[in-house]
Tab-separated table of C-alpha atoms in Angstrom:
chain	number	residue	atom	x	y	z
A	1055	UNK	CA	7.287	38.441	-16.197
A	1056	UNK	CA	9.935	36.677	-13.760
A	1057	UNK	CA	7.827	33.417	-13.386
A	1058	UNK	CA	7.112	33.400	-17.073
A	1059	UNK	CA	11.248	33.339	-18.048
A	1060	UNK	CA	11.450	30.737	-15.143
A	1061	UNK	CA	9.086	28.595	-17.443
A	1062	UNK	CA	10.583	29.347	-20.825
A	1063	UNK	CA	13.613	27.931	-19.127
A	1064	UNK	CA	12.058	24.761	-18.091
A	1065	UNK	CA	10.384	24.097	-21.502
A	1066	UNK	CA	14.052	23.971	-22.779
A	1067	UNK	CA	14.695	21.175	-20.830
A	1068	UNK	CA	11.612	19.050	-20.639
A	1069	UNK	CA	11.425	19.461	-24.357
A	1070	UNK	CA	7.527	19.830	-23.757
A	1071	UNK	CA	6.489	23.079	-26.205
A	1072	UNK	CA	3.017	23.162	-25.460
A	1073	UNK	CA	2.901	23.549	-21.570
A	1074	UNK	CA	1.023	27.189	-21.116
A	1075	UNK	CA	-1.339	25.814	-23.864
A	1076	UNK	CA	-2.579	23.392	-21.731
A	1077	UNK	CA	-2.969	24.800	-18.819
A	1078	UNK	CA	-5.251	27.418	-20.055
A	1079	UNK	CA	-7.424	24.460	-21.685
A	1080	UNK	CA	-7.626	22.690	-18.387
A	1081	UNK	CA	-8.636	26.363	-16.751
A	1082	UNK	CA	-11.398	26.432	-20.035
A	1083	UNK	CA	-12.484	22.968	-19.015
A	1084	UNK	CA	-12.661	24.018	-14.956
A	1085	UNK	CA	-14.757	26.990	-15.899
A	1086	UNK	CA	-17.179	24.827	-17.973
A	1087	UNK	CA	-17.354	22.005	-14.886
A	1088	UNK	CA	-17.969	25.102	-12.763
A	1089	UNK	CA	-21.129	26.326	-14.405
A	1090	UNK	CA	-22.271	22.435	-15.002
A	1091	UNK	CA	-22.039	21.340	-11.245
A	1092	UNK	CA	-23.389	25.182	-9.979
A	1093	UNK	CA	-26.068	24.903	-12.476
A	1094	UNK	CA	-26.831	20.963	-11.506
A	1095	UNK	CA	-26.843	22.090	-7.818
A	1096	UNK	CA	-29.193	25.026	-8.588
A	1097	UNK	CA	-31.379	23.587	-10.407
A	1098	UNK	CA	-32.044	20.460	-7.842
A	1099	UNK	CA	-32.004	22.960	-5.094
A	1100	UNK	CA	-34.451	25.024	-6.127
A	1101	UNK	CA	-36.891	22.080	-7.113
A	1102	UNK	CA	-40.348	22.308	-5.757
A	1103	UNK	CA	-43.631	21.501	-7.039
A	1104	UNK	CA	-47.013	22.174	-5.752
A	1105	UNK	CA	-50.280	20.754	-6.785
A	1106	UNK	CA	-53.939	20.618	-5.579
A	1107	UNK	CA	-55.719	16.900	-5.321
A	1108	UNK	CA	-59.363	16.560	-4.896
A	1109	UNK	CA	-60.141	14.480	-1.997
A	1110	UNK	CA	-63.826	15.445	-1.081
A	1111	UNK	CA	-67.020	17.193	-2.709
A	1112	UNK	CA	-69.226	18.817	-0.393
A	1113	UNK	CA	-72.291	19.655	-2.308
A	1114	UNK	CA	-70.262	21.489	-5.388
A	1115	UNK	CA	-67.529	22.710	-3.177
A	1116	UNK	CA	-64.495	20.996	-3.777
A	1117	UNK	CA	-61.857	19.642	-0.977
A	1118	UNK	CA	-58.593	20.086	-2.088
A	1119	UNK	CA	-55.201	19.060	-0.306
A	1120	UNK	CA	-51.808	20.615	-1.619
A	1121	UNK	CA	-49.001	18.127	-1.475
A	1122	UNK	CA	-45.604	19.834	-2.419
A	1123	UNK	CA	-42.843	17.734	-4.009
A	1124	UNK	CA	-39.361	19.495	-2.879
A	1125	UNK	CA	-35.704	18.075	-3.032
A	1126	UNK	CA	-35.699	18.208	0.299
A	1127	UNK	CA	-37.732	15.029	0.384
A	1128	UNK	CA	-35.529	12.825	-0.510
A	1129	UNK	CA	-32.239	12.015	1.098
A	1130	UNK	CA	-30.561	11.069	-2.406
A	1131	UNK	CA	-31.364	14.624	-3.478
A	1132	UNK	CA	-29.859	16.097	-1.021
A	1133	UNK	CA	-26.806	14.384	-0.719
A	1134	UNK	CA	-26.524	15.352	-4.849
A	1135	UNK	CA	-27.071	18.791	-4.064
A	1136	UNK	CA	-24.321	18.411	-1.472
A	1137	UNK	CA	-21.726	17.161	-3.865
A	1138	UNK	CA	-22.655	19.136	-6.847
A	1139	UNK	CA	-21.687	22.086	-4.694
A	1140	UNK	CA	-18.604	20.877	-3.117
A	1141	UNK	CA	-17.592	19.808	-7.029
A	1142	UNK	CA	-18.286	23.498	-7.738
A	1143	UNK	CA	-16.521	25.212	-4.693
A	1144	UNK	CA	-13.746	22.825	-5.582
A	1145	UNK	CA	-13.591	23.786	-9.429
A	1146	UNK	CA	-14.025	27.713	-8.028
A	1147	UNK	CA	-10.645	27.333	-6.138
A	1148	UNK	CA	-8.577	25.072	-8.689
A	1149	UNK	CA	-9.617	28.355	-11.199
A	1150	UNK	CA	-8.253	30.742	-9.038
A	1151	UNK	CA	-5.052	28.086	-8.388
A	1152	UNK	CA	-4.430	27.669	-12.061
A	1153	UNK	CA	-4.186	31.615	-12.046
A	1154	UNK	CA	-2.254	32.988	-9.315
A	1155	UNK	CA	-0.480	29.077	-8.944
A	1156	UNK	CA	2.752	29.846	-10.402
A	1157	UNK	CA	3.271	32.679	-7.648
A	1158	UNK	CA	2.959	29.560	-4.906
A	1159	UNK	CA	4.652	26.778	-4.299
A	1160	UNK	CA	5.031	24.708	-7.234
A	1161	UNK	CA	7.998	22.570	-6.152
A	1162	UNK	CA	6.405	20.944	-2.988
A	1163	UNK	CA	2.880	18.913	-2.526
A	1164	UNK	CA	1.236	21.255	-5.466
A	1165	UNK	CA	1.595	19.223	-8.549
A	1166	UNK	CA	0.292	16.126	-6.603
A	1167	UNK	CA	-2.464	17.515	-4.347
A	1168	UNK	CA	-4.405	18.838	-7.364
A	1169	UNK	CA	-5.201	15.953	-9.298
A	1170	UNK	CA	-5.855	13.785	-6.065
A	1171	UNK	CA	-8.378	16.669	-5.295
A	1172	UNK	CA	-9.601	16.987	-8.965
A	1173	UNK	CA	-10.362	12.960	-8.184
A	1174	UNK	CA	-11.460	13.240	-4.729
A	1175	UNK	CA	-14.334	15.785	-5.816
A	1176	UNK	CA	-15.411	13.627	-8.769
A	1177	UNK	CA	-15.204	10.259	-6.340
A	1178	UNK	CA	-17.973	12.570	-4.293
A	1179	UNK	CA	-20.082	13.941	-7.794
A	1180	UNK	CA	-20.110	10.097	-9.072
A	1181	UNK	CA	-21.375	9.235	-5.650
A	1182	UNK	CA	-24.126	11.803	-5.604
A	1183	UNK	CA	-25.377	10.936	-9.774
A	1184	UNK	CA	-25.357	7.721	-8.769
A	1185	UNK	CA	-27.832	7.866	-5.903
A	1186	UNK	CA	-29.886	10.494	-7.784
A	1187	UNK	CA	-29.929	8.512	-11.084
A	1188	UNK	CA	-31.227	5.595	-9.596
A	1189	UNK	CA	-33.701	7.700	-7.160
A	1190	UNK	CA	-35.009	9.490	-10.051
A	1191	UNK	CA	-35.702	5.994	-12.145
A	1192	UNK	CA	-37.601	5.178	-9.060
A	1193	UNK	CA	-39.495	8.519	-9.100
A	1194	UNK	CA	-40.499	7.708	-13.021
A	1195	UNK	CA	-40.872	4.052	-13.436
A	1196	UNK	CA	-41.556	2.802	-9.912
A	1197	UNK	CA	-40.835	-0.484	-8.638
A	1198	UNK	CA	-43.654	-3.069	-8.492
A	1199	UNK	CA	-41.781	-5.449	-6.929
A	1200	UNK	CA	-41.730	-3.530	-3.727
A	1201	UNK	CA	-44.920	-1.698	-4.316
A	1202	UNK	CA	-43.262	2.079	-4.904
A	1203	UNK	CA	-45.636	4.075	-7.102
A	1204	UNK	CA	-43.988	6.327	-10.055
A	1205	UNK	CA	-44.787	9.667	-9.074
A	1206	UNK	CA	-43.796	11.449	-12.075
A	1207	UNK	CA	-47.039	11.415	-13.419
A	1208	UNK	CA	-48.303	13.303	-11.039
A	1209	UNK	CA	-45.727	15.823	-10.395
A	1210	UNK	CA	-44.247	16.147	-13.922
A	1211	UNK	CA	-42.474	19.501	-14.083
A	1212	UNK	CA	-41.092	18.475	-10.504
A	1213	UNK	CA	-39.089	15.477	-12.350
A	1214	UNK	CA	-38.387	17.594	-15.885
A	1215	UNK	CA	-36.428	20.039	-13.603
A	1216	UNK	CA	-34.973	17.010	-11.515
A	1217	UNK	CA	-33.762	15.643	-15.294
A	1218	UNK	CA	-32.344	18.380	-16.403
A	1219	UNK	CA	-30.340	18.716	-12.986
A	1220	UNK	CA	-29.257	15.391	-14.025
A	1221	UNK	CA	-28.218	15.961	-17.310
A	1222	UNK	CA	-25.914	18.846	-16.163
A	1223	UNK	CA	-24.199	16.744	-13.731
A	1224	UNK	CA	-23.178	13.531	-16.505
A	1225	UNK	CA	-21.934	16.899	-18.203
A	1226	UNK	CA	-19.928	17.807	-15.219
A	1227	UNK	CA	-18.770	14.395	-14.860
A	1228	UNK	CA	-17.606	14.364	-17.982
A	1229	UNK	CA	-15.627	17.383	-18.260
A	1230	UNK	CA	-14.422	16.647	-14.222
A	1231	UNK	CA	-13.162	13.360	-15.293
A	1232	UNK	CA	-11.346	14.464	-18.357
A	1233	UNK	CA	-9.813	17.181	-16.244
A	1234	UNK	CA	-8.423	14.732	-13.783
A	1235	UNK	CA	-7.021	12.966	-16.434
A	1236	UNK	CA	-5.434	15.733	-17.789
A	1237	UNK	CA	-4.025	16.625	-14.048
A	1238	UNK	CA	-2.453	12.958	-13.798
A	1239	UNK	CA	-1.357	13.088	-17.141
A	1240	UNK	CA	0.565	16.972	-16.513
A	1241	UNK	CA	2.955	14.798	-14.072
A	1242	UNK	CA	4.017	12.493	-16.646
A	1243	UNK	CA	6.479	14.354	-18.454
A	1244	UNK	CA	8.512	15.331	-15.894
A	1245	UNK	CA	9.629	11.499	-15.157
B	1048	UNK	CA	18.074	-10.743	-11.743
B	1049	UNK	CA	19.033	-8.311	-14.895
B	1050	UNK	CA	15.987	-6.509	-14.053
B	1051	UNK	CA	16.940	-5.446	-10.199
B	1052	UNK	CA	20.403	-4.165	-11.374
B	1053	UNK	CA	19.106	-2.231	-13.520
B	1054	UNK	CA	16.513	-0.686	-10.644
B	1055	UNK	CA	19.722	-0.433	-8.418
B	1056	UNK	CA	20.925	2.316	-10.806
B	1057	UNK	CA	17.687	4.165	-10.984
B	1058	UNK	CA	17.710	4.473	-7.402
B	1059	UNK	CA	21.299	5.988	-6.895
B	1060	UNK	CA	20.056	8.561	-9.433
B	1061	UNK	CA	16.526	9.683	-8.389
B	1062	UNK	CA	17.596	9.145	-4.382
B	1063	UNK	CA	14.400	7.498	-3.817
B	1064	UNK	CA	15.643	4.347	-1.344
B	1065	UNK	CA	11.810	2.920	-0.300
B	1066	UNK	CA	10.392	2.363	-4.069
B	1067	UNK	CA	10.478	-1.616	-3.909
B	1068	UNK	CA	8.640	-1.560	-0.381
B	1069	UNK	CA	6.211	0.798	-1.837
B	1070	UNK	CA	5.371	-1.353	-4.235
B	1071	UNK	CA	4.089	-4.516	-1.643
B	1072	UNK	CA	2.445	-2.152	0.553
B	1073	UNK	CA	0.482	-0.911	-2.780
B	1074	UNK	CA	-0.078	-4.983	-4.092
B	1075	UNK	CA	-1.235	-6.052	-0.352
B	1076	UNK	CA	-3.758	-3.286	-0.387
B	1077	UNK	CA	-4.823	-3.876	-3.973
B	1078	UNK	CA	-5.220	-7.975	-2.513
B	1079	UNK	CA	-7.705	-6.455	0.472
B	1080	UNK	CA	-9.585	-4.239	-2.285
B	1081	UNK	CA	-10.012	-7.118	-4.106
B	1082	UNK	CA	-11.608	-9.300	-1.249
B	1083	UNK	CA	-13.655	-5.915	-0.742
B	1084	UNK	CA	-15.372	-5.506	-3.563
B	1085	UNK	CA	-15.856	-9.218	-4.173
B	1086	UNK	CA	-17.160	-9.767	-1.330
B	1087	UNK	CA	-19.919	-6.712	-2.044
B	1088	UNK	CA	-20.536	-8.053	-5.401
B	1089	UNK	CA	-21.405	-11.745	-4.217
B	1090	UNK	CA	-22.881	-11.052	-1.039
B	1091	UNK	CA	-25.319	-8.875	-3.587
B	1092	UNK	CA	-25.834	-10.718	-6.220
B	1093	UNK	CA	-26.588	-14.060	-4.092
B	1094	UNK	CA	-28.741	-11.621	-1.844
B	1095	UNK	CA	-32.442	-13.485	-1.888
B	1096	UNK	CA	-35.342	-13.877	0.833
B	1097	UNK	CA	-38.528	-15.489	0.463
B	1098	UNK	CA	-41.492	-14.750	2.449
B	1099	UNK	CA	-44.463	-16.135	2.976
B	1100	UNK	CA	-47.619	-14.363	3.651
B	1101	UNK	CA	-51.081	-15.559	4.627
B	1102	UNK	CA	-54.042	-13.212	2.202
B	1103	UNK	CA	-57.066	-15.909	3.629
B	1104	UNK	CA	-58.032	-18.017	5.300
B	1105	UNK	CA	-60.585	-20.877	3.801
B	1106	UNK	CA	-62.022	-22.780	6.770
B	1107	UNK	CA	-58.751	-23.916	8.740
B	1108	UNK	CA	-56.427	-23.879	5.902
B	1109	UNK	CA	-54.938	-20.138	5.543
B	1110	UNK	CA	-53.732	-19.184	1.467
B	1111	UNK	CA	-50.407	-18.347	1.778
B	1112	UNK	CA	-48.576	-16.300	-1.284
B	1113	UNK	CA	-45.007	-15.985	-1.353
B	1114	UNK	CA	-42.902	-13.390	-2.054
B	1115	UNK	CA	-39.160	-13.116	-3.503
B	1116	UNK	CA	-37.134	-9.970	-2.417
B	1117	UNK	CA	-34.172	-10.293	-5.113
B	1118	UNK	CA	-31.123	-7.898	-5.630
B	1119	UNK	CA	-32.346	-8.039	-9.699
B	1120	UNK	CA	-35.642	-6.415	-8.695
B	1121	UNK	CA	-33.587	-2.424	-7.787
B	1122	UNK	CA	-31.749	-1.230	-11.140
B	1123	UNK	CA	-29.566	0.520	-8.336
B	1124	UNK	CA	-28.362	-2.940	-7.025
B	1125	UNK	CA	-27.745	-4.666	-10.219
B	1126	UNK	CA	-25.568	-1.393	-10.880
B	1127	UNK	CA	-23.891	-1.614	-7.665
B	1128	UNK	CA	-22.904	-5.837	-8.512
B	1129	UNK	CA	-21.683	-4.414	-11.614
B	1130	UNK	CA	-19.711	-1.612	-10.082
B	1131	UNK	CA	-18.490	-3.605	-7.793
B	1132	UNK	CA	-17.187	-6.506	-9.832
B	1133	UNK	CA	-15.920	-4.388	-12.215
B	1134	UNK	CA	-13.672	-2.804	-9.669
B	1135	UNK	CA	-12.767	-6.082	-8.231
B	1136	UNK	CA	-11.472	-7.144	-12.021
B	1137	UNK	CA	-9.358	-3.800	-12.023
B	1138	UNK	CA	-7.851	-4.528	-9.136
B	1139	UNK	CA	-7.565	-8.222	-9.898
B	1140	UNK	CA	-5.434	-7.113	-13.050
B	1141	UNK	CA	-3.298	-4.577	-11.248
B	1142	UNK	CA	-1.899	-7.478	-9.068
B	1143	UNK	CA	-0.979	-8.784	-11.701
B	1144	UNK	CA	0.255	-5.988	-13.525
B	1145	UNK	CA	2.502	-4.980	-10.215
B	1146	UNK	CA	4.210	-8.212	-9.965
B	1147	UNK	CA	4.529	-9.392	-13.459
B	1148	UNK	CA	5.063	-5.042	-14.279
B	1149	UNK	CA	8.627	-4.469	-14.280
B	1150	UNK	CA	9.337	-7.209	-17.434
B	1151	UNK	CA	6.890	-4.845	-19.550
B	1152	UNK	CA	7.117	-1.453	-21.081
B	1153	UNK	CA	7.297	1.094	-17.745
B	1154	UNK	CA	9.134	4.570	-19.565
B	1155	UNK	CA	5.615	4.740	-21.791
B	1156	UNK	CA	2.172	5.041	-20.896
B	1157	UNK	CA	1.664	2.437	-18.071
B	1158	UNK	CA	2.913	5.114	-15.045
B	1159	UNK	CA	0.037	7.413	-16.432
B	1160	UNK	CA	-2.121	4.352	-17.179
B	1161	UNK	CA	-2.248	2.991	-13.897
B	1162	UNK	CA	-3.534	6.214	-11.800
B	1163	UNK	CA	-6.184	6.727	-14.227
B	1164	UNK	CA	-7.304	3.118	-14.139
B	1165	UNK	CA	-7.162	2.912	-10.747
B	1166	UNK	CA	-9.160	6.618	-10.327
B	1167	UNK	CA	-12.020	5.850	-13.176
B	1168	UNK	CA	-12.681	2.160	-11.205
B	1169	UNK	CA	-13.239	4.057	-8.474
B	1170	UNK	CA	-15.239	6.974	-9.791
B	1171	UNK	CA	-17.210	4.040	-10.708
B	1172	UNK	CA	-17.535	1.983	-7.376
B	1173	UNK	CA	-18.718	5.253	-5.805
B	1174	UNK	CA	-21.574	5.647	-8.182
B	1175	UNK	CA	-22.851	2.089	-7.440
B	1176	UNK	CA	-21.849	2.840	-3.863
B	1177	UNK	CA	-24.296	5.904	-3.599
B	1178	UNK	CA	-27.057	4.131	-5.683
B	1179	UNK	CA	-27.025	1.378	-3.663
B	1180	UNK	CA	-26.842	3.321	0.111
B	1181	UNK	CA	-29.909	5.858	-0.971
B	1182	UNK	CA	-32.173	2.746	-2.273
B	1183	UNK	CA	-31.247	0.726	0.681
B	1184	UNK	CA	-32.102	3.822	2.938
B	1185	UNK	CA	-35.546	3.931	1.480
B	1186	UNK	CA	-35.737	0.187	1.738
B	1187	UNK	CA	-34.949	0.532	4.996
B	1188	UNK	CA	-36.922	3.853	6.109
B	1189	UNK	CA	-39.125	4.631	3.360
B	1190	UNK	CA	-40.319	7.747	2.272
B	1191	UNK	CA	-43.766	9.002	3.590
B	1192	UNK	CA	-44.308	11.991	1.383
B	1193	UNK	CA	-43.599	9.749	-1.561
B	1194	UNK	CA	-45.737	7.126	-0.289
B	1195	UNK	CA	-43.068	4.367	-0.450
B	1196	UNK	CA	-43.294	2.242	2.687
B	1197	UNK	CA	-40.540	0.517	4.116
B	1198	UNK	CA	-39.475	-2.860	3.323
B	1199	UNK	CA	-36.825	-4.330	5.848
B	1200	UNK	CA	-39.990	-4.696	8.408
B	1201	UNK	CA	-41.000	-7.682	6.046
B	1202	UNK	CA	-37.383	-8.863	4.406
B	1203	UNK	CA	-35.052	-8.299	7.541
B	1204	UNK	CA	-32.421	-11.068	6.783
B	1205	UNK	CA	-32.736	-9.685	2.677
B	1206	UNK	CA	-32.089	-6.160	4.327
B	1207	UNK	CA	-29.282	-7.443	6.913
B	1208	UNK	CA	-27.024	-9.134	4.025
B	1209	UNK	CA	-27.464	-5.802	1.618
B	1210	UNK	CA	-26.023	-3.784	4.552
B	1211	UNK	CA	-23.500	-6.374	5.016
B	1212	UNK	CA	-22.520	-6.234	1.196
B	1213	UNK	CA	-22.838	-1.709	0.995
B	1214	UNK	CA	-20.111	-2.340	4.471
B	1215	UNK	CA	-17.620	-4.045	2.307
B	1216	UNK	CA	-18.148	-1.995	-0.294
B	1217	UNK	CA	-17.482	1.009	1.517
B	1218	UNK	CA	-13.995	-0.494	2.898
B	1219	UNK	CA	-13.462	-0.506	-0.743
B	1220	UNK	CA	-14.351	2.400	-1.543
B	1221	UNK	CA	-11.715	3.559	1.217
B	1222	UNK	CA	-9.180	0.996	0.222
B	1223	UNK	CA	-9.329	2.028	-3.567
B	1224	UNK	CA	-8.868	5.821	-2.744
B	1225	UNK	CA	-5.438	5.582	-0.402
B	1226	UNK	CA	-4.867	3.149	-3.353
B	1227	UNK	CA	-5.302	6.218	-5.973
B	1228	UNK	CA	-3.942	8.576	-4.156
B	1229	UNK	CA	-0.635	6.282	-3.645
B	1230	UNK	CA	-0.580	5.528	-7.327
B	1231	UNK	CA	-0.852	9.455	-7.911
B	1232	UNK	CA	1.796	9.863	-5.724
B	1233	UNK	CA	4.279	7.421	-7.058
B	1234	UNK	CA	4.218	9.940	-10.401
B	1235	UNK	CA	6.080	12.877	-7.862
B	1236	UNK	CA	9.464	11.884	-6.593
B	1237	UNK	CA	10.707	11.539	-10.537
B	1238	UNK	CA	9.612	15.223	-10.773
């Protein structure tokens, strides 16, 4: 009840009405980049696909070989899964900031070290889309020019479930870059 | 001259003596991000090997077919050229929005502006960054449970220049972030 008179008194001054209004969007927006970049890393994580080929026939006995498509595979993959999950820790512990923060320093290195984190972990989520992205277009088109195969047609669920790990990451980009707009923009009145 | 006495007041208000040094250190590293990432866009996009490779032989006289490796052939690399000279525009413009800056409107958006430009190019070199390391990686390694083999044992110069240009992009990369994180900080002090 202290801190919150504190702020009442500040809002007098800075003539800026809507202050706690926005923070609890931002904390709205942090909880929805949370469950994108958790649910992007989960989703890529837990990727794996198994399938039986033919190779052989011995009389009418089939040979079969099991080749397993897993994340794990490729390097791109795993450096997404990486930053997806460092985007989520990081939107996990700017939560629990924009809760207890008024209780902490707010005069010192606060008000600046959040949005050059908030900017630092999209800098690393961009990073890891953008070698997925492309990784995945390789996985589904192929490239002729330097003879890479498309496997997506043969391990089709395998790329669905890399696609929609995809999909939830643009989403967290999106919502992680308007957030670290919004965190630049929150030291702008002050000036 | 109007201009500096005017900047002369500010500072015996806010008690901030370094602000005009700032500002050079900040336009000499914007300079070296510029040579950066134009030097990873046109090292890139004037990346091109051709080999030549004997398929027969008819008598004496061996068939030869030849083979382009271009930058245009990997969607990740035309991404990366774009990336990268759309960040070397950005920072192109800031120079000249930090010298010519003071003569234009600084109490209204531009403080904001600038940080968020200056993040979202980034955001962006990083993406073509990552895109452009994994694909390279494979070009480099390849991938043996995808079956993609690798193709710097055929195009080593085509592979040597691409490293070159993902080099000085990642001194950009690092360039551009103490960049952002000075232009984040120069919001603070008028707190």
């Amino acid at each position: 009840m202290a801190s919150r008179n504190v702020e009442k008194l500040d809002l007098s001054f800075s003539a800026v009405p809507d202050k706690p209004k926005k923070d609890w969007v931002i904390v709205y927006l942090r909880i929805l980049a949370f469950l994108a970049t958790a649910s992007a890393t989960l989703v890529m994580a837990l990727n794996k696909q198994t399938k039986h080929f033919v190779v052989a026939t011995i009389g009418t006995t089939p040979i079969t070989v099991s080749i397993t498509a897993k994340f794990q595979h490729t390097p791109a993959f795993i450096f997404f899964v990486i930053a997806n999950g460092v985007a989520s820790l990081h939107c996990l512990m700017m939560i629990g900031v924009d809760i207890l923060g008024p209780q902490f320093d707010y005069k010192g290195l606060k008000p600046v070290l959040i949005p050059i984190l908030d900017m630092m972990s999209l800098v690393l989520a961009s990073a890891g889309d953008g070698a997925a992205t492309f990784m995945s277009e390789l996985g589904r088109n192929g490239n002729s020019h330097a003879r890479w195969d498309k496997i997506c047609d043969k391990f089709g669920s395998y790329c669905n479930r890399g696609g929609a790990a995809l999909i939830a990451s643009f989403i967290a980009i999106i919502l992680l870059l308007i957030i670290t707009v919004m965190s630049i923009n929150k030291l702008k009145p002050k000036k």
